[in-house]
PDB file of C-alpha atoms in Angstrom:
ATOM      1  CA  TRP A 227      -7.472  -4.856 -26.185  1.00 34.00           C
ATOM      2  CA  LEU A 228      -4.691  -3.168 -25.251  1.00 38.00           C
ATOM      3  CA  LEU A 229      -2.957  -4.986 -22.417  1.00 41.00           C
ATOM      4  CA  ALA A 230      -3.286  -8.113 -24.046  1.00 45.00           C
ATOM      5  CA  SER A 231      -1.097  -6.531 -27.113  1.00 40.00           C
ATOM      6  CA  GLY A 232       1.866  -5.454 -24.830  1.00 45.00           C
ATOM      7  CA  ALA A 233       0.800  -2.352 -23.609  1.00 45.00           C
ATOM      8  CA  PRO A 234       3.639  -0.868 -21.037  1.00 44.00           C
ATOM      9  CA  LEU A 235       2.357  -0.181 -17.746  1.00 47.00           C
ATOM     10  CA  ASP A 236       5.939   1.410 -16.709  1.00 45.00           C
ATOM     11  CA  LEU A 237       5.632   4.288 -18.855  1.00 44.00           C
ATOM     12  CA  CYS A 238       7.016   7.765 -17.230  1.00 44.00           C
ATOM     13  CA  ASP A 239       4.889  10.638 -18.707  1.00 46.00           C
ATOM     14  CA  TYR A 240       1.466   9.909 -17.571  1.00 45.00           C
ATOM     15  CA  SER A 241      -0.220  12.656 -20.264  1.00 46.00           C
ATOM     16  CA  HIS A 242       1.165  10.139 -22.817  1.00 44.00           C
ATOM     17  CA  PRO A 243      -1.343   8.895 -25.703  1.00 45.00           C
ATOM     18  CA  PHE A 244      -0.495   5.609 -25.188  1.00 41.00           C
ATOM     19  CA  VAL A 245      -1.436   5.487 -21.695  1.00 45.00           C
ATOM     20  CA  MET A 246      -4.670   7.638 -22.048  1.00 48.00           C
ATOM     21  CA  GLU A 247      -5.405   5.166 -24.494  1.00 51.00           C
ATOM     22  CA  PHE A 248      -4.897   2.570 -21.912  1.00 48.00           C
ATOM     23  CA  LEU A 249      -6.645   4.115 -19.031  1.00 50.00           C
ATOM     24  CA  ARG A 250      -9.539   4.309 -21.837  1.00 53.00           C
ATOM     25  CA  ASP A 251      -9.594   0.415 -22.447  1.00 54.00           C
ATOM     26  CA  ILE A 252      -8.805   0.009 -18.753  1.00 51.00           C
ATOM     27  CA  GLU A 253     -12.196   1.937 -17.972  1.00 53.00           C
ATOM     28  CA  ALA A 254     -14.159  -0.074 -20.589  1.00 55.00           C
ATOM     29  CA  ALA A 255     -13.225  -3.455 -18.613  1.00 54.00           C
ATOM     30  CA  CYS A 256     -13.714  -1.936 -15.165  1.00 52.00           C
ATOM     31  CA  ASN A 257     -17.834  -1.157 -16.664  1.00 53.00           C
ATOM     32  CA  GLN A 258     -17.708  -5.036 -18.195  1.00 53.00           C
ATOM     33  CA  GLY A 259     -15.469  -6.407 -14.777  1.00 52.00           C
ATOM     34  CA  GLU A 260     -12.902  -7.435 -16.711  1.00 51.00           C
ATOM     35  CA  ALA A 261     -10.236  -5.343 -15.400  1.00 47.00           C
ATOM     36  CA  GLU A 262      -8.740  -7.975 -13.260  1.00 48.00           C
ATOM     37  CA  GLU A 263      -8.280 -10.500 -15.917  1.00 51.00           C
ATOM     38  CA  SER A 264      -7.131  -8.827 -18.411  1.00 46.00           C
ATOM     39  CA  MET A 265      -4.142  -7.287 -15.795  1.00 44.00           C
ATOM     40  CA  ALA A 266      -3.470 -10.587 -14.610  1.00 44.00           C
ATOM     41  CA  GLU A 267      -3.328 -12.173 -18.225  1.00 47.00           C
ATOM     42  CA  ARG A 268      -0.413  -9.076 -18.942  1.00 39.00           C
ATOM     43  CA  THR A 269       1.025  -9.330 -15.696  1.00 35.00           C
ATOM     44  CA  GLY A 270       2.250 -12.827 -16.845  1.00 38.00           C
ATOM     45  CA  GLU A 271       4.590 -12.180 -18.835  1.00 35.00           C
ATOM     46  CA  GLU A 272       8.136 -12.077 -18.427  1.00 34.00           C
ATOM     47  CA  ASN A 273       8.980  -8.092 -19.273  1.00 32.00           C
ATOM     48  CA  VAL A 274       6.370  -6.555 -17.345  1.00 33.00           C
ATOM     49  CA  GLU A 275       7.178  -5.219 -13.536  1.00 35.00           C
ATOM     50  CA  SER A 276       3.696  -3.535 -12.321  1.00 42.00           C
ATOM     51  CA  PRO A 277       1.415  -0.646 -13.777  1.00 41.00           C
ATOM     52  CA  GLY A 278       4.325   1.793 -12.886  1.00 45.00           C
ATOM     53  CA  GLU A 279       3.716   5.784 -11.988  1.00 45.00           C
ATOM     54  CA  VAL A 280       2.049   6.873 -15.402  1.00 53.00           C
ATOM     55  CA  SER A 281      -1.377   4.222 -14.223  1.00 74.00           C
ATOM     56  CA  LEU A 282      -1.241   5.608 -10.822  1.00 89.00           C
ATOM     57  CA  HIS A 283      -0.475   9.187 -11.181  1.00 90.00           C
ATOM     58  CA  TRP A 284      -3.017   9.518 -14.397  1.00 89.00           C
ATOM     59  CA  LEU A 285      -6.008   7.322 -12.190  1.00 90.00           C
ATOM     60  CA  THR A 286      -5.226   9.392  -9.264  1.00 92.00           C
ATOM     61  CA  ALA A 287      -5.673  13.217 -10.939  1.00 91.00           C
ATOM     62  CA  GLU A 288      -8.788  11.217 -12.400  1.00 90.00           C
ATOM     63  CA  GLY A 289      -9.809  10.994  -9.328  1.00 90.00           C
ATOM     64  CA  ASP A 290     -11.684   7.351  -9.887  1.00 87.00           C
ATOM     65  CA  HIS A 291     -11.327   4.965  -7.166  1.00 87.00           C
ATOM     66  CA  ASP A 292     -12.791   2.001  -8.423  1.00 89.00           C
ATOM     67  CA  LYS A 293     -10.342   2.066 -11.130  1.00 90.00           C
ATOM     68  CA  LEU A 294      -7.033   2.792  -8.812  1.00 91.00           C
ATOM     69  CA  GLU A 295      -8.717   0.043  -6.820  1.00 90.00           C
ATOM     70  CA  ALA A 296      -8.701  -2.286 -10.023  1.00 88.00           C
ATOM     71  CA  VAL A 297      -5.266  -1.269 -10.428  1.00 89.00           C
ATOM     72  CA  LEU A 298      -3.952  -1.504  -6.742  1.00 90.00           C
ATOM     73  CA  LYS A 299      -5.302  -4.940  -6.439  1.00 88.00           C
ATOM     74  CA  ILE A 300      -3.289  -6.790  -9.165  1.00 87.00           C
ATOM     75  CA  ASP A 301      -0.044  -4.680  -8.044  1.00 84.00           C
ATOM     76  CA  ASN A 302       0.740  -2.064  -5.700  1.00 87.00           C
ATOM     77  CA  SER A 303       4.461  -1.797  -5.488  1.00 86.00           C
ATOM     78  CA  ALA A 304       4.186   1.631  -7.646  1.00 87.00           C
ATOM     79  CA  LEU A 305       2.416   3.482  -4.788  1.00 91.00           C
ATOM     80  CA  GLU A 306       5.939   4.979  -4.043  1.00 92.00           C
ATOM     81  CA  VAL A 307       7.386   5.526  -7.599  1.00 92.00           C
ATOM     82  CA  ALA A 308       7.552   9.677  -7.874  1.00 92.00           C
ATOM     83  CA  ASP A 309       6.951  11.887 -10.466  1.00 90.00           C
ATOM     84  CA  ARG A 310       9.153  14.666 -11.922  1.00 89.00           C
ATOM     85  CA  HIS A 311       8.368  16.527  -9.099  1.00 92.00           C
ATOM     86  CA  GLY A 312       8.357  13.982  -6.112  1.00 94.00           C
ATOM     87  CA  GLN A 313       5.520  13.081  -5.588  1.00 95.00           C
ATOM     88  CA  THR A 314       4.014   9.913  -4.822  1.00 96.00           C
ATOM     89  CA  PRO A 315       0.295   9.027  -6.032  1.00 96.00           C
ATOM     90  CA  LEU A 316      -0.433  10.023  -2.122  1.00 97.00           C
ATOM     91  CA  ASN A 317       1.207  13.237  -2.057  1.00 97.00           C
ATOM     92  CA  LEU A 318      -0.964  14.266  -5.808  1.00 96.00           C
ATOM     93  CA  ALA A 319      -4.304  12.948  -5.032  1.00 97.00           C
ATOM     94  CA  ALA A 320      -3.509  15.231  -0.893  1.00 98.00           C
ATOM     95  CA  ARG A 321      -2.590  17.759  -3.094  1.00 96.00           C
ATOM     96  CA  LEU A 322      -5.953  17.817  -5.459  1.00 96.00           C
ATOM     97  CA  GLY A 323      -8.116  17.138  -2.486  1.00 97.00           C
ATOM     98  CA  LEU A 324      -8.876  14.019  -3.221  1.00 97.00           C
ATOM     99  CA  HIS A 325      -9.831  12.572  -0.220  1.00 96.00           C
ATOM    100  CA  HIS A 326     -11.511   9.379  -1.224  1.00 96.00           C
ATOM    101  CA  ILE A 327      -8.546   8.245  -3.980  1.00 97.00           C
ATOM    102  CA  VAL A 328      -6.053   9.143   0.095  1.00 98.00           C
ATOM    103  CA  LYS A 329      -8.487   6.942   1.568  1.00 97.00           C
ATOM    104  CA  VAL A 330      -7.398   4.347  -1.360  1.00 96.00           C
ATOM    105  CA  LEU A 331      -4.508   4.420  -1.487  1.00 97.00           C
ATOM    106  CA  LEU A 332      -4.050   4.787   2.404  1.00 98.00           C
ATOM    107  CA  GLU A 333      -5.598   1.078   2.506  1.00 96.00           C
ATOM    108  CA  ALA A 334      -2.978   0.047  -0.060  1.00 95.00           C
ATOM    109  CA  GLY A 335       0.149   1.112   2.297  1.00 96.00           C
ATOM    110  CA  ALA A 336       1.823   4.127   0.319  1.00 97.00           C
ATOM    111  CA  ASP A 337       3.310   5.964   2.373  1.00 98.00           C
ATOM    112  CA  VAL A 338       2.404   8.496   4.510  1.00 98.00           C
ATOM    113  CA  ASP A 339       4.801  11.010   5.062  1.00 98.00           C
ATOM    114  CA  HIS A 340       6.619  10.587   1.399  1.00 98.00           C
ATOM    115  CA  ALA A 341       7.881  14.154   1.013  1.00 97.00           C
ATOM    116  CA  ASP A 342       8.338  15.241  -3.077  1.00 96.00           C
ATOM    117  CA  CYS A 343      10.768  18.244  -4.185  1.00 96.00           C
ATOM    118  CA  ASP A 344       9.162  21.457  -1.887  1.00 95.00           C
ATOM    119  CA  GLY A 345       9.326  18.791   1.246  1.00 96.00           C
ATOM    120  CA  TRP A 346       5.262  18.756   1.479  1.00 97.00           C
ATOM    121  CA  THR A 347       4.212  15.827   2.693  1.00 98.00           C
ATOM    122  CA  ALA A 348       0.355  14.448   2.205  1.00 98.00           C
ATOM    123  CA  LEU A 349      -0.224  16.774   5.486  1.00 99.00           C
ATOM    124  CA  ARG A 350       1.520  19.271   4.223  1.00 98.00           C
ATOM    125  CA  ALA A 351      -0.500  19.582   0.894  1.00 97.00           C
ATOM    126  CA  ALA A 352      -3.972  18.862   2.963  1.00 98.00           C
ATOM    127  CA  ALA A 353      -2.676  21.683   5.256  1.00 98.00           C
ATOM    128  CA  TRP A 354      -2.830  24.123   2.639  1.00 97.00           C
ATOM    129  CA  GLY A 355      -4.661  23.328   0.657  1.00 97.00           C
ATOM    130  CA  GLY A 356      -8.037  23.529   2.835  1.00 98.00           C
ATOM    131  CA  HIS A 357      -8.421  19.765   2.496  1.00 98.00           C
ATOM    132  CA  THR A 358     -10.272  19.099   5.939  1.00 99.00           C
ATOM    133  CA  GLU A 359     -11.233  15.418   5.493  1.00 98.00           C
ATOM    134  CA  ILE A 360      -7.483  14.346   3.910  1.00 99.00           C
ATOM    135  CA  VAL A 361      -5.581  16.021   7.248  1.00 99.00           C
ATOM    136  CA  LYS A 362      -7.663  13.778   9.387  1.00 99.00           C
ATOM    137  CA  LEU A 363      -7.265  11.042   7.405  1.00 99.00           C
ATOM    138  CA  VAL A 364      -3.378  11.221   7.084  1.00 99.00           C
ATOM    139  CA  LEU A 365      -3.477  12.131  11.058  1.00 99.00           C
ATOM    140  CA  ALA A 366      -5.208   9.185  11.370  1.00 98.00           C
ATOM    141  CA  ALA A 367      -2.882   6.849   9.014  1.00 98.00           C
ATOM    142  CA  GLY A 368       0.288   8.568  11.481  1.00 98.00           C
ATOM    143  CA  ALA A 369       1.434  11.282   9.493  1.00 98.00           C
ATOM    144  CA  SER A 370       4.053  13.301  11.660  1.00 98.00           C
ATOM    145  CA  VAL A 371       2.187  16.532  12.603  1.00 98.00           C
ATOM    146  CA  ASP A 372       5.792  18.102  12.649  1.00 98.00           C
ATOM    147  CA  SER A 373       7.178  17.749   9.218  1.00 97.00           C
ATOM    148  CA  CYS A 374       8.568  20.224   7.905  1.00 97.00           C
ATOM    149  CA  ASP A 375       8.880  21.521   3.914  1.00 96.00           C
ATOM    150  CA  ARG A 376      11.969  23.035   2.525  1.00 96.00           C
ATOM    151  CA  ASP A 377      11.373  26.412   4.166  1.00 96.00           C
ATOM    152  CA  GLU A 378      10.658  25.008   7.082  1.00 96.00           C
ATOM    153  CA  ARG A 379       7.093  25.600   7.272  1.00 97.00           C
ATOM    154  CA  THR A 380       4.724  22.980   9.303  1.00 98.00           C
ATOM    155  CA  ALA A 381       1.091  21.327   8.282  1.00 99.00           C
ATOM    156  CA  LEU A 382       0.262  24.116  11.341  1.00 99.00           C
ATOM    157  CA  ARG A 383       2.389  26.987   9.463  1.00 98.00           C
ATOM    158  CA  ALA A 384       0.349  26.561   6.206  1.00 98.00           C
ATOM    159  CA  ALA A 385      -2.647  25.656   7.699  1.00 98.00           C
ATOM    160  CA  SER A 386      -2.468  29.174   9.568  1.00 98.00           C
ATOM    161  CA  TRP A 387      -1.270  31.095   6.594  1.00 98.00           C
ATOM    162  CA  GLY A 388      -4.137  30.108   4.969  1.00 98.00           C
ATOM    163  CA  GLY A 389      -7.064  30.566   7.084  1.00 98.00           C
ATOM    164  CA  HIS A 390      -7.673  26.758   7.701  1.00 99.00           C
ATOM    165  CA  SER A 391      -9.692  26.762  11.336  1.00 98.00           C
ATOM    166  CA  ASP A 392     -10.566  24.000  11.204  1.00 99.00           C
ATOM    167  CA  ILE A 393      -7.783  21.953  10.285  1.00 99.00           C
ATOM    168  CA  VAL A 394      -5.394  23.958  12.791  1.00 99.00           C
ATOM    169  CA  THR A 395      -7.561  22.558  15.325  1.00 99.00           C
ATOM    170  CA  LEU A 396      -7.031  19.246  14.066  1.00 99.00           C
ATOM    171  CA  LEU A 397      -3.104  19.623  14.374  1.00 99.00           C
ATOM    172  CA  LEU A 398      -3.824  21.182  17.531  1.00 99.00           C
ATOM    173  CA  GLU A 399      -5.132  18.074  18.828  1.00 98.00           C
ATOM    174  CA  ALA A 400      -2.529  16.411  17.699  1.00 98.00           C
ATOM    175  CA  ASN A 401       0.276  17.669  19.376  1.00 98.00           C
ATOM    176  CA  ALA A 402       1.020  19.747  16.850  1.00 99.00           C
ATOM    177  CA  ASP A 403       3.713  21.887  17.579  1.00 98.00           C
ATOM    178  CA  VAL A 404       2.395  25.864  18.123  1.00 98.00           C
ATOM    179  CA  ASN A 405       5.754  27.355  18.277  1.00 98.00           C
ATOM    180  CA  LYS A 406       7.993  25.864  16.152  1.00 97.00           C
ATOM    181  CA  THR A 407       9.374  28.620  13.099  1.00 96.00           C
ATOM    182  CA  ASP A 408       9.916  28.250  10.010  1.00 95.00           C
ATOM    183  CA  CYS A 409      13.549  29.710   8.049  1.00 95.00           C
ATOM    184  CA  GLU A 410      12.315  32.916   8.875  1.00 93.00           C
ATOM    185  CA  GLY A 411      11.251  32.629  12.533  1.00 94.00           C
ATOM    186  CA  ARG A 412       8.465  32.990  11.263  1.00 95.00           C
ATOM    187  CA  THR A 413       5.737  30.584  13.797  1.00 97.00           C
ATOM    188  CA  ALA A 414       1.675  30.358  12.961  1.00 98.00           C
ATOM    189  CA  LEU A 415       1.061  32.432  15.164  1.00 98.00           C
ATOM    190  CA  ILE A 416       3.180  34.943  13.445  1.00 97.00           C
ATOM    191  CA  ALA A 417       1.467  33.921  10.311  1.00 97.00           C
ATOM    192  CA  ALA A 418      -1.938  33.643  11.491  1.00 98.00           C
ATOM    193  CA  ALA A 419      -1.808  37.755  12.518  1.00 97.00           C
ATOM    194  CA  TYR A 420      -0.187  38.885   9.442  1.00 96.00           C
ATOM    195  CA  MET A 421      -2.766  37.665   7.304  1.00 98.00           C
ATOM    196  CA  GLY A 422      -5.466  39.122   9.846  1.00 98.00           C
ATOM    197  CA  HIS A 423      -6.942  35.360  11.036  1.00 98.00           C
ATOM    198  CA  ALA A 424      -8.220  36.165  14.240  1.00 98.00           C
ATOM    199  CA  GLU A 425     -10.259  33.461  15.209  1.00 98.00           C
ATOM    200  CA  ILE A 426      -7.107  31.948  14.358  1.00 98.00           C
ATOM    201  CA  VAL A 427      -4.696  33.704  16.719  1.00 98.00           C
ATOM    202  CA  GLU A 428      -6.983  33.354  19.740  1.00 98.00           C
ATOM    203  CA  LYS A 429      -7.203  29.109  19.291  1.00 98.00           C
ATOM    204  CA  LEU A 430      -2.626  29.554  18.788  1.00 98.00           C
ATOM    205  CA  LEU A 431      -3.338  31.460  21.902  1.00 98.00           C
ATOM    206  CA  ASP A 432      -5.164  28.723  23.730  1.00 98.00           C
ATOM    207  CA  TYR A 433      -3.011  26.481  22.637  1.00 98.00           C
ATOM    208  CA  HIS A 434      -0.238  28.513  24.424  1.00 97.00           C
ATOM    209  CA  ALA A 435       1.779  30.130  21.093  1.00 97.00           C
ATOM    210  CA  ASP A 436       4.311  32.399  22.190  1.00 95.00           C
ATOM    211  CA  ILE A 437       2.835  36.061  21.731  1.00 91.00           C
ATOM    212  CA  ASN A 438       6.704  38.151  22.459  1.00 86.00           C
ATOM    213  CA  HIS A 439       8.171  35.635  19.384  1.00 79.00           C
ATOM    214  CA  GLU A 440      10.014  38.103  17.085  1.00 68.00           C
TER     215      GLU A 440
END
């Protein structure tokens, strides 16, 4: 058994073969209902800190919320550990559109407003990707609706550019700043008009978007 043999839980590369072996054993333990006991034995040793970014990021990307929950029940201290892109597991799940995983991570206490190296929060990533259910989840968790990426683009700007009408509506109803500009001075209205999203243009105008902004 890998964990009982001293498998490190805080490796930095979640594509490492050793980590993949660790996760296969975690899966087997989950199937047998033994994961919590085995990890508890491992975490009782003096040299163990937490499950670490490897297991959480990999389990997040894998999309299996049962295995992720099994790890988080033992130790959720790695929730805010970021990978080389600055992404926490929540950021990664939002980018990948894994709303069940996002729900698990939020319930475990993940920081909903953590920004990665591009300045993308979970909300910004979900808005760009058109992941409506995730937008609902992070807004309900108190996400900052007007947080900006490094180019000063908000979730509303991203959703307007991408043509995600339902998300635009959610953000407007959450009091997003309809006239906020990005680093190039473009508003959500300009983005939607440029991309030819007539329905979104109309919706933004209903929320008093400045039609005269240049």
